[in-house]
mmCIF file of C-alpha atoms in Angstrom:
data_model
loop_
_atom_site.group_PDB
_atom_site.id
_atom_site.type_symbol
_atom_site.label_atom_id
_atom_site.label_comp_id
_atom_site.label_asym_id
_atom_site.label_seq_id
_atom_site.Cartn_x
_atom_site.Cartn_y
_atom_site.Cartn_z
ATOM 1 C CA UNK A 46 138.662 105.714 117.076
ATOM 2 C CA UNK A 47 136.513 108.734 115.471
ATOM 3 C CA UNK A 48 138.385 109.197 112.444
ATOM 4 C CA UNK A 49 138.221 105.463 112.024
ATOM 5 C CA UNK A 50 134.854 105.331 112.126
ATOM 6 C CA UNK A 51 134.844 108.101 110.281
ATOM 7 C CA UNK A 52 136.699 105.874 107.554
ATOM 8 C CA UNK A 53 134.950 103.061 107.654
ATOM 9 C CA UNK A 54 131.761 105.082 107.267
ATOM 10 C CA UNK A 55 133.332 106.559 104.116
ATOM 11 C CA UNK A 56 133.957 103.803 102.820
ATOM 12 C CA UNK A 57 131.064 101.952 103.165
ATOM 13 C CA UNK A 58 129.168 104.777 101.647
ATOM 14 C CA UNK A 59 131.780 104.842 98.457
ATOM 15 C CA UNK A 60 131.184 100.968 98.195
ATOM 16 C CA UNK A 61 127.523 101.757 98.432
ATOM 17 C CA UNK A 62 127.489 103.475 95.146
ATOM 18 C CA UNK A 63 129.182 100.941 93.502
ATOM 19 C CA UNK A 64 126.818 98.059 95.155
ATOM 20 C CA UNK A 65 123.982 100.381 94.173
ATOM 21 C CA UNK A 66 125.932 100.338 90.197
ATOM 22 C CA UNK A 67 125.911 96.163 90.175
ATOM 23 C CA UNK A 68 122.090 96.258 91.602
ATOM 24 C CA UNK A 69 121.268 98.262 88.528
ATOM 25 C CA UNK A 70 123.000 96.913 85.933
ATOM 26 C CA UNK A 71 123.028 92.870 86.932
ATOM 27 C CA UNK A 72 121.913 90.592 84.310
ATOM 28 C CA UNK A 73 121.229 93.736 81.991
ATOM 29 C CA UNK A 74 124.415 93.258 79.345
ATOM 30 C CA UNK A 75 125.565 96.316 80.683
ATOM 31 C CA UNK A 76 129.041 96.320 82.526
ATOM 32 C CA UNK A 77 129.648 97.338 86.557
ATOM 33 C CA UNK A 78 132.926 98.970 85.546
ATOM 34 C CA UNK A 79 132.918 100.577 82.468
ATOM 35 C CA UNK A 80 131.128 102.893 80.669
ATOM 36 C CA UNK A 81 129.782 105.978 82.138
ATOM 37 C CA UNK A 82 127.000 106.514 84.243
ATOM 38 C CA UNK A 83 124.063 108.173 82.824
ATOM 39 C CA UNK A 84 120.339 108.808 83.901
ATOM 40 C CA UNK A 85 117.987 105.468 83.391
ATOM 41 C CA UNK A 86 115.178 108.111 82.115
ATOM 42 C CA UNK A 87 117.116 110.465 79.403
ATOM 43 C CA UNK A 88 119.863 109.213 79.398
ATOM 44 C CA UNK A 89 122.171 112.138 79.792
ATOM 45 C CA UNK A 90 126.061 111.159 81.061
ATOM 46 C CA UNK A 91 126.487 112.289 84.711
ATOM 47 C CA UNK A 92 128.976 114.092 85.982
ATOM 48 C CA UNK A 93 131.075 113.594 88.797
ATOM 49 C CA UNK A 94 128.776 116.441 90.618
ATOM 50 C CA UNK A 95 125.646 114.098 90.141
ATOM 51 C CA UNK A 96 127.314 110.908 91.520
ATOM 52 C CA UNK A 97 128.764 112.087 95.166
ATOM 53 C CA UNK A 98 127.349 109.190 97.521
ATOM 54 C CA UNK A 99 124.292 110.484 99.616
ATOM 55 C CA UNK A 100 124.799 114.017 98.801
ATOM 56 C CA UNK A 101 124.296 114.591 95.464
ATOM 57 C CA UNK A 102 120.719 112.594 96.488
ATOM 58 C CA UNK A 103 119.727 115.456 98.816
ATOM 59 C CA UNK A 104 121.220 118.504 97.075
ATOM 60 C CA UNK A 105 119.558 117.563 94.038
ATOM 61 C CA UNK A 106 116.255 116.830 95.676
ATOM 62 C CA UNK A 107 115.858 113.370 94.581
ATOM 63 C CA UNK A 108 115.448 114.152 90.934
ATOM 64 C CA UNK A 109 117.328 114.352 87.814
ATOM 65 C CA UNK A 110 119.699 117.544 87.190
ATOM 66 C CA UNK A 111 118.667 117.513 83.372
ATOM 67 C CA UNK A 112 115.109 115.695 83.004
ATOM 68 C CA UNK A 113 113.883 116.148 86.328
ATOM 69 C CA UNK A 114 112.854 112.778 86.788
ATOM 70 C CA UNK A 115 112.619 111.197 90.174
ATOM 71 C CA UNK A 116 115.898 109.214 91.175
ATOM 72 C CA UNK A 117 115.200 106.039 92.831
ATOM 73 C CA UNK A 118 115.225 105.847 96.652
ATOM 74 C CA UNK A 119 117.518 102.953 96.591
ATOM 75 C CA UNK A 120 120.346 104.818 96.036
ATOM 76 C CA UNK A 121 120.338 106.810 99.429
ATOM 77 C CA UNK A 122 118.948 103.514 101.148
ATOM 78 C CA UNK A 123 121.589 101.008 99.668
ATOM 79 C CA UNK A 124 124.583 103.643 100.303
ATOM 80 C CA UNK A 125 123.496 104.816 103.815
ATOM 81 C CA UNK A 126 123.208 100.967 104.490
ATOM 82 C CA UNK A 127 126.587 99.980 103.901
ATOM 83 C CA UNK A 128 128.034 103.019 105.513
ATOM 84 C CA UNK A 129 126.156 101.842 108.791
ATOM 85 C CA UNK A 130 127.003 98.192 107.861
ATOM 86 C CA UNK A 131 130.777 99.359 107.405
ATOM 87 C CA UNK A 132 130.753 100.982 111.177
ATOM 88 C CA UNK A 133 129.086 98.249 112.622
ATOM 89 C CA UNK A 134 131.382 95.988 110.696
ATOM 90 C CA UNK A 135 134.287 98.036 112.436
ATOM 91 C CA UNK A 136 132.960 97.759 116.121
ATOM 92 C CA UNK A 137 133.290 93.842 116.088
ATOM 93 C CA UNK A 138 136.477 94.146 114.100
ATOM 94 C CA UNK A 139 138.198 96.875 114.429
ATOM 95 C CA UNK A 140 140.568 97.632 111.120
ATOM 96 C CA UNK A 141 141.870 94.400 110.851
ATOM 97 C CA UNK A 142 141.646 91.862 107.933
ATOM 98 C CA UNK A 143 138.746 90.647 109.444
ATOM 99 C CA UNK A 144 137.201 94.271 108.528
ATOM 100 C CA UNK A 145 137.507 93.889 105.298
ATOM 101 C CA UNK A 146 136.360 89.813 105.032
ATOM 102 C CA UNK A 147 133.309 90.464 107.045
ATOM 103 C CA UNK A 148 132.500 93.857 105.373
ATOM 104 C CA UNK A 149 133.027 91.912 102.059
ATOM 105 C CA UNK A 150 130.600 89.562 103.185
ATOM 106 C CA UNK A 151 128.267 91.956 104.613
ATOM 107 C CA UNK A 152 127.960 93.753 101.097
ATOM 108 C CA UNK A 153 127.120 90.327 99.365
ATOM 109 C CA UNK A 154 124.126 90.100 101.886
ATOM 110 C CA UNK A 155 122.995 93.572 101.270
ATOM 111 C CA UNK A 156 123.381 92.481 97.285
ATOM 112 C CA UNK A 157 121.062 89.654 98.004
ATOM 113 C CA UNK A 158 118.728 91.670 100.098
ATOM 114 C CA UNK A 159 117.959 94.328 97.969
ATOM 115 C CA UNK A 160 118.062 91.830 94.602
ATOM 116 C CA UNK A 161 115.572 89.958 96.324
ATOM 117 C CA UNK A 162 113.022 92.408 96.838
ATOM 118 C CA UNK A 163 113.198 93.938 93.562
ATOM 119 C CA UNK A 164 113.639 90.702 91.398
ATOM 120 C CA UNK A 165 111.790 88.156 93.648
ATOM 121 C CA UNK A 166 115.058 85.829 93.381
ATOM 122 C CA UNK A 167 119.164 85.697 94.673
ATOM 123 C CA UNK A 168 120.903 85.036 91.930
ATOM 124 C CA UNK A 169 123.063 81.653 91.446
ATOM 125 C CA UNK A 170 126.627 83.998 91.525
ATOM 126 C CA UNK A 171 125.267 85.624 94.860
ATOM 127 C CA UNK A 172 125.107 82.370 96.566
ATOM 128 C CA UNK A 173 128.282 80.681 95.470
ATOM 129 C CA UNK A 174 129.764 84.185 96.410
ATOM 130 C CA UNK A 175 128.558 83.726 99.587
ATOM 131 C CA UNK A 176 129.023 80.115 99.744
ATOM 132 C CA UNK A 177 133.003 80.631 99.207
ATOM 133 C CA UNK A 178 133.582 83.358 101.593
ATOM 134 C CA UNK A 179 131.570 81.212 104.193
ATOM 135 C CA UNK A 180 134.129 78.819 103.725
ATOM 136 C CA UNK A 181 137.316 80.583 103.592
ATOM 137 C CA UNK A 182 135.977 81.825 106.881
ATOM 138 C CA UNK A 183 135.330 78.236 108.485
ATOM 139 C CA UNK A 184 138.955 77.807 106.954
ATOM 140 C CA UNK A 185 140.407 80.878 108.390
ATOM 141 C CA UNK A 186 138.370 80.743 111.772
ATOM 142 C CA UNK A 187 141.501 79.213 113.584
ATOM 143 C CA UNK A 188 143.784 82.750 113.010
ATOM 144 C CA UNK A 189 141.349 84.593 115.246
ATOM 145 C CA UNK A 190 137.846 85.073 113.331
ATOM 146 C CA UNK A 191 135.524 86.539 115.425
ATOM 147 C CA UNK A 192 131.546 85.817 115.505
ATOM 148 C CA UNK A 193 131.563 82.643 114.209
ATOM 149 C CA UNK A 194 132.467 78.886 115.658
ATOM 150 C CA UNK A 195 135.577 76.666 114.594
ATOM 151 C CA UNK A 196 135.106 73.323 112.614
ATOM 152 C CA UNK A 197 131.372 73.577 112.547
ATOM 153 C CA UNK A 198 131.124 72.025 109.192
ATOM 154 C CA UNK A 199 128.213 70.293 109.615
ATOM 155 C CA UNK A 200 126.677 73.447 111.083
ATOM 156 C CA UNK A 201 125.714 74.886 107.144
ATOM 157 C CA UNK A 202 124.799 71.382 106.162
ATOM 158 C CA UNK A 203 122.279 71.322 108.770
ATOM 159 C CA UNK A 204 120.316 74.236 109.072
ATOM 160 C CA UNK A 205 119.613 74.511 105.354
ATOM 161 C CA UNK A 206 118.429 70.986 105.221
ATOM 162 C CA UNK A 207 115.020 72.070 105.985
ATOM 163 C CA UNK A 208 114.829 74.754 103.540
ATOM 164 C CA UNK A 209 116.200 72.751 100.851
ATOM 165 C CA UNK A 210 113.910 69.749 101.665
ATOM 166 C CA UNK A 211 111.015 72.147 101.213
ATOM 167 C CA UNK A 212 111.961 73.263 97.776
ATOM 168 C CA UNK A 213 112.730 69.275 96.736
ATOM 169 C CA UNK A 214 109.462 68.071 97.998
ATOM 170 C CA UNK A 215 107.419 71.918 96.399
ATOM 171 C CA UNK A 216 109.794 72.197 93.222
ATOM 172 C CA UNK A 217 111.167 75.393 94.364
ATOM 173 C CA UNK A 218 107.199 76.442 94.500
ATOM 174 C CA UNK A 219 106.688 77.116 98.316
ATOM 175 C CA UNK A 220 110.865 78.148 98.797
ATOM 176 C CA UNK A 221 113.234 79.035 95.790
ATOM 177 C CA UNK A 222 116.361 76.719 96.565
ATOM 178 C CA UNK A 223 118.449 80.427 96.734
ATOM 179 C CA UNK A 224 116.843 80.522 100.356
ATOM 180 C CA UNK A 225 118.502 77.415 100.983
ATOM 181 C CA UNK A 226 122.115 78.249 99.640
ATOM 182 C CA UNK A 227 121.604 81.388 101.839
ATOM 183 C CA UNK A 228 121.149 79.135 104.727
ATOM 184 C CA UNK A 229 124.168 77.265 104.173
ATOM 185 C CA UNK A 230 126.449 79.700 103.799
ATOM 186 C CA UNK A 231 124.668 81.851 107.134
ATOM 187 C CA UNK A 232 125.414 78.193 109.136
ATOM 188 C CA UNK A 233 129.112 78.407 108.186
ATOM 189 C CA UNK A 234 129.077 82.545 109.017
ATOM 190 C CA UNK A 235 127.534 81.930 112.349
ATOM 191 C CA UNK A 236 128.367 78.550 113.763
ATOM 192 C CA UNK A 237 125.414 76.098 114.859
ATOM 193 C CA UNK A 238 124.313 77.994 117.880
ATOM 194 C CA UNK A 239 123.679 81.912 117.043
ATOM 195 C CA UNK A 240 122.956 80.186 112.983
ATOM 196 C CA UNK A 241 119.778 78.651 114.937
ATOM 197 C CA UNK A 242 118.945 82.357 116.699
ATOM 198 C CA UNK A 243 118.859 84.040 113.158
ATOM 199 C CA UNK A 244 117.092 81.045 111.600
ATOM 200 C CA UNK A 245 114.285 81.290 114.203
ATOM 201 C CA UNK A 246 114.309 85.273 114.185
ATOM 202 C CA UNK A 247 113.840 85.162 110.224
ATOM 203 C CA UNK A 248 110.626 82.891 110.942
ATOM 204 C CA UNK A 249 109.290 84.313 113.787
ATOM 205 C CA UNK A 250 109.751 88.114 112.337
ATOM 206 C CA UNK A 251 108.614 86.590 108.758
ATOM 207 C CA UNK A 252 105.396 85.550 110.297
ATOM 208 C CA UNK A 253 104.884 88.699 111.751
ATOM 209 C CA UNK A 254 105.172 90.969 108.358
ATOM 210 C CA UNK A 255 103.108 88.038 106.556
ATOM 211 C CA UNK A 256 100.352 88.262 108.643
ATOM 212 C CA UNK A 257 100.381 92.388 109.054
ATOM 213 C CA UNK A 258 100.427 92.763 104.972
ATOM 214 C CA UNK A 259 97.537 90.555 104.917
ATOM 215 C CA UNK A 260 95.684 93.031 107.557
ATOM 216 C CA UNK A 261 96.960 96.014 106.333
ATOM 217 C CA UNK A 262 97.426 95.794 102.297
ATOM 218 C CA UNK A 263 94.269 92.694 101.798
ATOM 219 C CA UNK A 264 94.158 94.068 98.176
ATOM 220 C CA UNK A 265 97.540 93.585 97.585
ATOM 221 C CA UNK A 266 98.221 90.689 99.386
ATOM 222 C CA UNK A 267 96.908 87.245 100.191
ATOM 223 C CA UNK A 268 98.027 83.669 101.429
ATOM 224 C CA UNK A 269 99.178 82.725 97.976
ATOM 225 C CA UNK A 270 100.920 86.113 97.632
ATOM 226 C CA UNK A 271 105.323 85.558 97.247
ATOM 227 C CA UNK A 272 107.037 87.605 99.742
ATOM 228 C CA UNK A 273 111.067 86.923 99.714
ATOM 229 C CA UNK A 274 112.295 85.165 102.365
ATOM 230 C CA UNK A 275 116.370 86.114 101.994
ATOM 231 C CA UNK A 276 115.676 89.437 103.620
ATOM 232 C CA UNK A 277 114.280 87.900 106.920
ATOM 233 C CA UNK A 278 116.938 85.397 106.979
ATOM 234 C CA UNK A 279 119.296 88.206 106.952
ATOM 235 C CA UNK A 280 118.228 90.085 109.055
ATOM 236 C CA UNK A 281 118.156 87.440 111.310
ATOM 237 C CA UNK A 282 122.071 86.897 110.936
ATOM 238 C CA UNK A 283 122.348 91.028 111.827
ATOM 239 C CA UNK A 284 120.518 89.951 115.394
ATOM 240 C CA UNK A 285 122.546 87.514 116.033
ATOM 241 C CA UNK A 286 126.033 88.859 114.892
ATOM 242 C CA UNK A 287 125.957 92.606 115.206
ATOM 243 C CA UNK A 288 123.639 92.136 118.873
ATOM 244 C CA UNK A 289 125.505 88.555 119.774
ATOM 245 C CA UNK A 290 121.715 87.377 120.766
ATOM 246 C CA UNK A 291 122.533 84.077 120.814
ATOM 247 C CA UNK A 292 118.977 81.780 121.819
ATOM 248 C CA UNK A 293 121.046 78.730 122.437
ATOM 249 C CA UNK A 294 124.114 79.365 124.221
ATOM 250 C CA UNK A 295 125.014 75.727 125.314
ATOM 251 C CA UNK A 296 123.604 74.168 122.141
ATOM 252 C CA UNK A 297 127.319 74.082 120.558
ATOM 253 C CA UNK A 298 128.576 71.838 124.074
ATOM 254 C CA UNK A 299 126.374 68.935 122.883
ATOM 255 C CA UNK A 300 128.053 67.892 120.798
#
């Protein structure tokens, strides 16, 4: 079990880099997988020395071998999270194909996190991404899929109808329809019951941050202020799949 972890760690890391790669150079004209990688600042090609996940972050001191320039914290933050999404990944799973679907889908969500925060939006291949692994694994759930609920169709369908009825009746003002895809495909993930848990859990821990920016940052923030909501939906889905808190155990029995 160590070295296995130990693997799945590595990999996630590895993955990380290249996550971190698409982050970068999304919607720029630039491609994930060729050309090679050089520093945003000076542009100086890096060499394999400069691109070791994590390490090369700390040996270098968080700056730029040639220019000195300060390298972006997401690196580290996006590679050390899907190392520790990859283990956790591992502990529901083991290494089984189900490793590598729900790892897959895990890295979409981390895409959509971090895009989100920087950009202010999840872009429309994120969600169908999303949207057709969801399904596969509603489609799959009968060979053993664990952590989510068999046949709940309707379970999708139902807990993004509120989000997507607020961005209908607001024009996408008070909720960008992306919020609602999310929600969709998160209802197929998780099944009706522990969808519900991380639907609540990304309110309740929404309104929480909302209201302590507004006490803490009030120069920087007020009640018209846009603060993405993807992130606390999806974090929301980590509580209920990774900690199985499930809020409404015998919701799934009625019906």
């Amino acid at each position: 079990m160590p070295l296995e972890i130990i693997f799945a760690l590595g990999l996630g890391v590895i993955l990380g880099s290249f996550l971190n790669a698409l982050l970068f150079r999304f919607n720029t004209g630039k491609s994930t997988l060729k050309g090679r990688s050089a520093c945003m600042r000076c542009g100086h090609t890096l060499k394999a020395g400069d691109l070791v996940p994590l390490l090369s972050f700390m040996f270098l001191r968080g700056r730029c071998r040639y220019c000195h320039t300060k390298i972006s914290w997401q690196y580290p933050l996006v590679e050390a999270a899907a190392g520790l999404l990859a283990v956790l990944v591992y502990l529901q799973t083991g290494l089984t194909l189900w490793f590598i679907y729900w790892f897959v889908v895990w890295l979409v969500l981390l895409f959509i996190v971090v895009y989100d925060l920087r950009h202010f939006i999840i872009p429309w291949s994120a969600s169908l991404t999303l949207i057709v692994l969801a399904l596969g694994g509603v489609l799959l759930h009968s060979f053993g899929q664990p952590g989510g609920a068999a046949g709940e169709w309707w379970a999708g369908p139902a807990l993004a109808a509120p989000l997507l009825l607020i961005s209908l009746v607001s024009r996408g003002q008070w909720m960008g329809w992306g919020d609602g895809l999310l929600e969709l495909s998160l209802g197929w993930l998780l099944g009706i019951s522990l969808g519900l848990t991380a639907f609540l859990v990304a309110f309740w821990t929404g309104a929480i941050v909302g209201v302590a920016l507004l006490m803490i940052a009030k120069n920087r923030y007020t009640m018209r202020s846009e603060v993405p909501f993807a992130p606390f939906l999806i974090a929301g889905c980590a509580v209920a799949y990774f900690l199985h808190v499930d809020l409404f155990p015998n919701l799934t029995l009625l019906f």
